[in-house]
Coordinates of C-alpha atoms in Angstrom, one line a residue:
X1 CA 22.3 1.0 -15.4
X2 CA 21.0 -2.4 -14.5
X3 CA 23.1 -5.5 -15.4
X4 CA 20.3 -7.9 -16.4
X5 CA 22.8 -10.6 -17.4
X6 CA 22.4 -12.6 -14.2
X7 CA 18.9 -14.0 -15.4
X8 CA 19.4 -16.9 -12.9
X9 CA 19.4 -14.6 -10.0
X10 CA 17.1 -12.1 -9.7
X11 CA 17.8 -9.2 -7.7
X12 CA 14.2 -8.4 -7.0
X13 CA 11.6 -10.4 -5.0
X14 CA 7.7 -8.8 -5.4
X15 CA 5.6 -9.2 -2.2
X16 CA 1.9 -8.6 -2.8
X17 CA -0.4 -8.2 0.2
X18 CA -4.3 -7.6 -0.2
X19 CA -5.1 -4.0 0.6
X20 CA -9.0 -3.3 1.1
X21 CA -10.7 -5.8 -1.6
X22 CA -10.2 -8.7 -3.6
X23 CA -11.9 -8.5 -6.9
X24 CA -9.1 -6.4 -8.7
X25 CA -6.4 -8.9 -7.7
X26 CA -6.3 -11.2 -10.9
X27 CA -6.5 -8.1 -13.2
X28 CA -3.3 -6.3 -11.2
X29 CA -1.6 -9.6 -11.2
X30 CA -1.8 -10.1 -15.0
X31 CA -0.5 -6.6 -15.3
X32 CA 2.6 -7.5 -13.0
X33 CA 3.3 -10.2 -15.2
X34 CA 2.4 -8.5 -17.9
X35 CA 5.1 -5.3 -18.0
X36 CA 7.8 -6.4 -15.4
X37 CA 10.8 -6.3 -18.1
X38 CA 13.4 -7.8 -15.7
X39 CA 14.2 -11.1 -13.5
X40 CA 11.9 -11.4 -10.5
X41 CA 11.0 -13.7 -7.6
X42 CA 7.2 -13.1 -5.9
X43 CA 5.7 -14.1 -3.0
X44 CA 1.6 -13.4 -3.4
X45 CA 0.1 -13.6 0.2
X46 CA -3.6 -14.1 -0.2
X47 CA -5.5 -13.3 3.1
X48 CA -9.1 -14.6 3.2
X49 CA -10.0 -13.5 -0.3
X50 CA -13.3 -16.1 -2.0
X51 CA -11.9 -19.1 -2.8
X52 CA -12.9 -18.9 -6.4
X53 CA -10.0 -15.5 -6.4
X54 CA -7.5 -17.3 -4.3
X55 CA -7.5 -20.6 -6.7
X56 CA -7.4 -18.5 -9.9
X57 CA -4.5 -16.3 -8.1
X58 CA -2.5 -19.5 -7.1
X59 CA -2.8 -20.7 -10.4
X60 CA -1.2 -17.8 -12.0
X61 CA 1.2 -17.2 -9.0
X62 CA 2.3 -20.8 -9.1
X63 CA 1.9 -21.6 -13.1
X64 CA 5.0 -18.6 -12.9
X65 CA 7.0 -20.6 -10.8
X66 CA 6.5 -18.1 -7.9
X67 CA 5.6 -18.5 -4.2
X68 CA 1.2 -18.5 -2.9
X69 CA 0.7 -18.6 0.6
X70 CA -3.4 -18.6 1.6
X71 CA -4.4 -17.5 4.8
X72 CA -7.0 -18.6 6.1
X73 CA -8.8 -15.4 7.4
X74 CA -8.2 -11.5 6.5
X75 CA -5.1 -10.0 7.8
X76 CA -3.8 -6.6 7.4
X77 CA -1.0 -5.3 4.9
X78 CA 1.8 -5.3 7.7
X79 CA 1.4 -8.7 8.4
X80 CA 0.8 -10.5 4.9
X81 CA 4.4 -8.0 4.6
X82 CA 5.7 -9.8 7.3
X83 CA 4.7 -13.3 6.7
X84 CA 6.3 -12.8 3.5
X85 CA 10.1 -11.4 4.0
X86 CA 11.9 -14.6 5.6
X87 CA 11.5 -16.4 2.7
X88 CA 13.0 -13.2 0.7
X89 CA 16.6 -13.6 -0.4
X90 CA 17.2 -11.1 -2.9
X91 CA 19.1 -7.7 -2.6
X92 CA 15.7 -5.4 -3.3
X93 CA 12.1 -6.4 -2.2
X94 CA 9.0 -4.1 -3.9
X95 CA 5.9 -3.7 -1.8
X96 CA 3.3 -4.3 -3.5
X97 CA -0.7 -3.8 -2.5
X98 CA -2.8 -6.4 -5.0
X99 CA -5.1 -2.9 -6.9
X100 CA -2.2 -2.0 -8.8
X101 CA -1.9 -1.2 -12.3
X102 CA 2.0 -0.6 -13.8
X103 CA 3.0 1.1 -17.2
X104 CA 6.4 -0.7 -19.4
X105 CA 9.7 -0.3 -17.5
X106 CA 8.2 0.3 -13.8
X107 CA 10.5 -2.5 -12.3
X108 CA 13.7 -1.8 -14.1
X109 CA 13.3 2.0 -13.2
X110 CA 13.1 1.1 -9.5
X111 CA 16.0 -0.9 -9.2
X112 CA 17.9 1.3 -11.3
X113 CA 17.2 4.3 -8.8
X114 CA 18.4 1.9 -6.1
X115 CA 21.6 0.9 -8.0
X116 CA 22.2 4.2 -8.7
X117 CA 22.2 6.0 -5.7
X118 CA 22.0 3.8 -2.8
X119 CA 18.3 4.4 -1.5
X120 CA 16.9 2.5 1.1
X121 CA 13.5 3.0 -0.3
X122 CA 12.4 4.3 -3.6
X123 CA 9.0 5.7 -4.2
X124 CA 7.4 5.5 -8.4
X125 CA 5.2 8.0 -9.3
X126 CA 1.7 6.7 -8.6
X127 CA -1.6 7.8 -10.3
X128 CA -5.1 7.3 -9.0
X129 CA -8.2 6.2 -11.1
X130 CA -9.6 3.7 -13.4
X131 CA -7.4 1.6 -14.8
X132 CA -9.0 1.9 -18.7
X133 CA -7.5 5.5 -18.5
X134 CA -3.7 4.8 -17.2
X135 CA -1.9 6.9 -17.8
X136 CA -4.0 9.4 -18.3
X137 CA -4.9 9.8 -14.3
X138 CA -4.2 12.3 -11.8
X139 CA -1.2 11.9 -10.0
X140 CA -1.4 10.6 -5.8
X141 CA 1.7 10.7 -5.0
X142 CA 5.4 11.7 -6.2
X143 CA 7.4 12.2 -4.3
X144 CA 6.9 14.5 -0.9
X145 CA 7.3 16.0 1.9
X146 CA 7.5 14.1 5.9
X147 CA 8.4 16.9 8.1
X148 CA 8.6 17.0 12.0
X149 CA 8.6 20.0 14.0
X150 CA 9.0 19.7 17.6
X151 CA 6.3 21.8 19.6
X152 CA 6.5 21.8 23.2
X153 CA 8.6 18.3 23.8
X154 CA 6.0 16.4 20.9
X155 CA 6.7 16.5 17.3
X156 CA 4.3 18.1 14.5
X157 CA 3.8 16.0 11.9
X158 CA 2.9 17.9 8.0
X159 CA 2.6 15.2 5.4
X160 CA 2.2 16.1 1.7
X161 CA 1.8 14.6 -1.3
X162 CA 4.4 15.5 -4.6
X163 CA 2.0 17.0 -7.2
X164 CA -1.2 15.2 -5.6
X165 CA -4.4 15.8 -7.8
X166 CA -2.2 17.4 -10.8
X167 CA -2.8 15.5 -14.4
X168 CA 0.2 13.3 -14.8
X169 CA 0.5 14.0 -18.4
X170 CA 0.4 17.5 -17.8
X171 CA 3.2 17.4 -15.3
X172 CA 5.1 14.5 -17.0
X173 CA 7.8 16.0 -18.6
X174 CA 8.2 18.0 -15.2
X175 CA 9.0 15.0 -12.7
X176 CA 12.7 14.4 -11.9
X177 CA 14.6 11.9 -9.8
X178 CA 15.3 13.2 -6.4
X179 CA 15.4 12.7 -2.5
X180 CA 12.3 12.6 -1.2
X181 CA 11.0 12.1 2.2
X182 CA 7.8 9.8 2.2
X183 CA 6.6 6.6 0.7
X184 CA 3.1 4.9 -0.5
X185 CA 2.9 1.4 0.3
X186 CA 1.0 1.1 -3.0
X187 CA 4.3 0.3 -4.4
X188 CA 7.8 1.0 -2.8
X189 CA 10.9 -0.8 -3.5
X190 CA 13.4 -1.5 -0.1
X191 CA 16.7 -2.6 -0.1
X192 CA 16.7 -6.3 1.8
X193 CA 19.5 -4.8 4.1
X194 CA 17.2 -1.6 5.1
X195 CA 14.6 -3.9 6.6
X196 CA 17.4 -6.1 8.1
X197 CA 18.7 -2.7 9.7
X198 CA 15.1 -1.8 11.1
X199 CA 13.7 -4.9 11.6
X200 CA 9.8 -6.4 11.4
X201 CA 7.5 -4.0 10.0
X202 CA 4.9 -3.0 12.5
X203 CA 2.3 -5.3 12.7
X204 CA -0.1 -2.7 15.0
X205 CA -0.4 -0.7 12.5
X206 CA -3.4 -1.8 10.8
X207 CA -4.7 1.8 9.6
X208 CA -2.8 5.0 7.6
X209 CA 0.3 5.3 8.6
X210 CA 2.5 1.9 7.6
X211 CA 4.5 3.3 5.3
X212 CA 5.4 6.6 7.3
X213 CA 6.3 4.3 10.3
X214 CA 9.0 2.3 7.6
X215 CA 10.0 5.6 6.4
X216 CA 10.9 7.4 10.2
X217 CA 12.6 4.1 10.5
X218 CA 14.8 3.7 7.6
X219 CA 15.5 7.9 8.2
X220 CA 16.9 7.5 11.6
X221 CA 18.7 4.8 10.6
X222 CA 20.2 6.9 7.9
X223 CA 19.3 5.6 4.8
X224 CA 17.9 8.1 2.1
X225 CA 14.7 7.8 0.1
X226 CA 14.1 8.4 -3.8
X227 CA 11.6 9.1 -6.2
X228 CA 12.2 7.4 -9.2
X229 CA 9.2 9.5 -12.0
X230 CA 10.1 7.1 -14.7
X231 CA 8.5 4.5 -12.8
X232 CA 4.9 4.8 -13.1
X233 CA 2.2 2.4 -11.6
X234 CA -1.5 3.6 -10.8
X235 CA -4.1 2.7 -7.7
X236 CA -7.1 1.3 -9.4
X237 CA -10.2 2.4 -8.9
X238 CA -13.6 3.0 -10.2
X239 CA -15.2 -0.8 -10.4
X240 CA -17.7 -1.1 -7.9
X241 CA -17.2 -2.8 -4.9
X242 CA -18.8 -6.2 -4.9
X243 CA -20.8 -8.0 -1.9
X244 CA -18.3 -10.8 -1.5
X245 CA -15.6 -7.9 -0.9
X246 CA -17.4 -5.7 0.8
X247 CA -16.8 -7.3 4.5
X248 CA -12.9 -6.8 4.3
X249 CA -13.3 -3.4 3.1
X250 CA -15.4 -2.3 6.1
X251 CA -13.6 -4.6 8.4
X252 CA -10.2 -2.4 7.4
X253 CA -11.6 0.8 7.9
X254 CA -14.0 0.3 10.6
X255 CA -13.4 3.2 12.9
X256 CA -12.2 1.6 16.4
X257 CA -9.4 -0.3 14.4
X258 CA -8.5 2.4 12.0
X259 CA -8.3 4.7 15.0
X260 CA -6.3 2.4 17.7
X261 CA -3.9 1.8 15.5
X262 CA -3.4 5.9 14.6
X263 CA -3.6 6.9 18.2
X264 CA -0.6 3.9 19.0
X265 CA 1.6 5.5 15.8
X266 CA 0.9 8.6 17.2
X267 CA 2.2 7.6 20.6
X268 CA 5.1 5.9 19.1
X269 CA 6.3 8.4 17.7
X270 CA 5.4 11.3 20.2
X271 CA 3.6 13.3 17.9
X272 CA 1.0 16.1 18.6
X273 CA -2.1 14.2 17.9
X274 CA -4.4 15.2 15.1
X275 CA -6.7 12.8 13.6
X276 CA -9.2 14.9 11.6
X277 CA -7.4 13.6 8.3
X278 CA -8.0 10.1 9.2
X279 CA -11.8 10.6 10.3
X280 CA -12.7 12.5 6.7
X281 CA -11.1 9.6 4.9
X282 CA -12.9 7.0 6.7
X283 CA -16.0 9.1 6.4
X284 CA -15.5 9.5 2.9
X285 CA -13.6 6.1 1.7
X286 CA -16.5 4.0 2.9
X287 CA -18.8 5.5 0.0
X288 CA -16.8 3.5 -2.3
X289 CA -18.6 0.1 -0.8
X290 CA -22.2 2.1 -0.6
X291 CA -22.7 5.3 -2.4
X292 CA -26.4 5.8 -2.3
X293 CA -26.8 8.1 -4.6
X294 CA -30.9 8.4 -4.5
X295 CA -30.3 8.4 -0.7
X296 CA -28.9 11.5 -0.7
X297 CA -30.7 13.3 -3.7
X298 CA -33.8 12.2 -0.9
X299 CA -32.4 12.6 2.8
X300 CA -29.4 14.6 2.3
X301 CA -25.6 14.2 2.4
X302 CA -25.1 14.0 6.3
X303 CA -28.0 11.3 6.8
X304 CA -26.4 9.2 4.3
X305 CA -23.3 9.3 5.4
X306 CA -24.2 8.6 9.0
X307 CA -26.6 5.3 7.5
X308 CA -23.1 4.2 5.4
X309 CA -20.8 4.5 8.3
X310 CA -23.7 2.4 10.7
X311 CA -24.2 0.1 7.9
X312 CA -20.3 -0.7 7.3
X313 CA -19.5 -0.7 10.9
X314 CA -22.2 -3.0 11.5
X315 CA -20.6 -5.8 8.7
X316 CA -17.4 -5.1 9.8
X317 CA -18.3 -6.4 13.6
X318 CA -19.7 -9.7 12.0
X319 CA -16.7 -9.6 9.5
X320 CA -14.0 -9.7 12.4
X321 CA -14.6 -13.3 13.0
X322 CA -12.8 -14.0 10.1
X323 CA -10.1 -12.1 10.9
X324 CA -6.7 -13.6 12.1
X325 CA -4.6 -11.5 14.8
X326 CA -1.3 -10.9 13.1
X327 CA 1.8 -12.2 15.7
X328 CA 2.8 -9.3 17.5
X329 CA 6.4 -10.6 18.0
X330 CA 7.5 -11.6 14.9
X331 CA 11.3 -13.1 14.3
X332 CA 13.3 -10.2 13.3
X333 CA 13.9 -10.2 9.7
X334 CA 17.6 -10.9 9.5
X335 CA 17.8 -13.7 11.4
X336 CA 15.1 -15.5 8.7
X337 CA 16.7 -14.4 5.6
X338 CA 20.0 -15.5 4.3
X339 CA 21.8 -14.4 0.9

């Protein structure tokens, strides 16, 4: 187990980076604060978020003694990642997106996995849904599977979910610790000398597959990856969307972006390419910022979606001025951090 003597030195450092919107941040922060139950360092990178959020979330971030750094205009998750880990010196670092709820113990249980077998990531069981109901959600992700298959001289990629859609307190009791293969950047904990070993996390990759890309890395490197199920943290949804989010919501899932940076994982990797996943979730995910509801009771489900996707593609063009091109040639992690 954990030796939580050394209060003085934490061995965990929390990085949060903005996700797809804003307005959940101060209620997942509080809840950070709220049911961590050992030592921790954070570093809270704030990208473009109203200024009314960002002073309340520097407030709390810096009231807790912890690191705020504001930037100016949106960024994506790898880079507010990025712009984060020189300043880590701690043996773990937990990723962190800032629409995350967590139940008692969800640190501790991490770094406890770590300690205990040597992971270079570890993966908690995370739930999907409104945050009144946690934990009584269904389950996204614990756990799963990341298999390649080589076809003709490219590789196959199958992806799946541990018990995806499954109640979580029907299938608590059920969830054990084991080696998995796959990752959410919701919240995953990596050991410091993992992203020393594979260096900067990709700041291309702007779209679905982050966390697979630091997952093929840290595999062929040769470090393993748990799932801890005693560690349970949930991706909040279900408050509508707001109008002073709604421009970095569409600007992250606009298609051309979304779909570069898939086609250039794809091509990193030499994978078979197969993007009808990715087009039903952008097709789908936008809803979330405009659901019109009569629309479609009136026109039909295919008109409406076409009028969302022109509507949020159309924001998301005037949005990208605001958006700040992450450094493509970052400093390698271990030459920035120092024990």
């Amino acid at each position: 187990m954990l030796n939580t003597a050394q209060d003085d030195q934490p061995l965990v450092t929390l990085i949060v980076a903005p996700r797809e919107r804003f307005e959940q941040a101060t209620m997942s922060l509080n809840k950070v604060f709220e049911t961590a139950d050992i030592p921790f360092r954070m570093i809270y990178v704030d990208g473009g978020s109203p200024k009314a959020i960002s002073d309340e979330l520097r407030a709390n971030v810096e009231g807790h003694g912890h690191t705020f750094i504001r930037r100016p205009g949106y960024v994506t998750p790898n880079d507010a990642r990025n712009t984060a880990l020189p300043l880590v010196n701690t043996r773990y670092v937990v990723f962190m997106d800032n629409d995350v709820v967590f139940s008692e113990g969800w640190l501790s249980a991490l770094v406890n996995c770590a300690e205990e077998t040597g992971a270079g990531l570890v993966t908690p069981t995370i739930l999907v849904g409104p945050e009144s109901r946690m934990p009584n959600l269904r389950i996204h992700h614990a756990g799963g599977i990341l298999k390649l298959t080589d076809v003709g001289g490219q590789l196959e990629m199958y992806r799946r979910h541990g018990h995806e859609h499954e109640m979580y307190l029907e299938k608590k009791e059920k969830l054990v610790r084991t080696e998995t293969e796959s990752t959410e950047f919701h919240v995953v904990l990596a050991r410091r000398d993992m992203l020393e070993d594979i260096g900067p996390l990709d700041p291309k990759l702007a779209g679905f597959t982050d966390e697979i890309d630091m997952a093929f890395k840290a595999k062929e490197k040769g470090w393993t990856i748990w799932y801890e199920p005693s560690s349970v943290v949930a991706y909040a949804v279900g408050k509508k969307m707001t109008w002073r989010e709604i421009p970095y919501f569409c600007l992250r899932w606009n298609t051309a972006g979304a779909m570069n940076a898939e086609r250039y994982f794809y091509k990193k990797w030499n994978l078979v390419p197969e993007f009808s996943r990715q087009r039903g979730f952008l097709r789908d995910h936008r809803r979330h910022a405009f659901p019109f509801k009569k629309m479609q009771k009136t026109v039909g489900w295919r008109i409406t979606v076409a009028f969302t996707t022109l509507v949020c593609e159309t924001i998301a063009l005037f949005a990208s001025t605001r958006f700040i091109k992450p450094d493509m040639s970052p400093a390698p992690v271990s030459s920035a951090v120092t024990n």
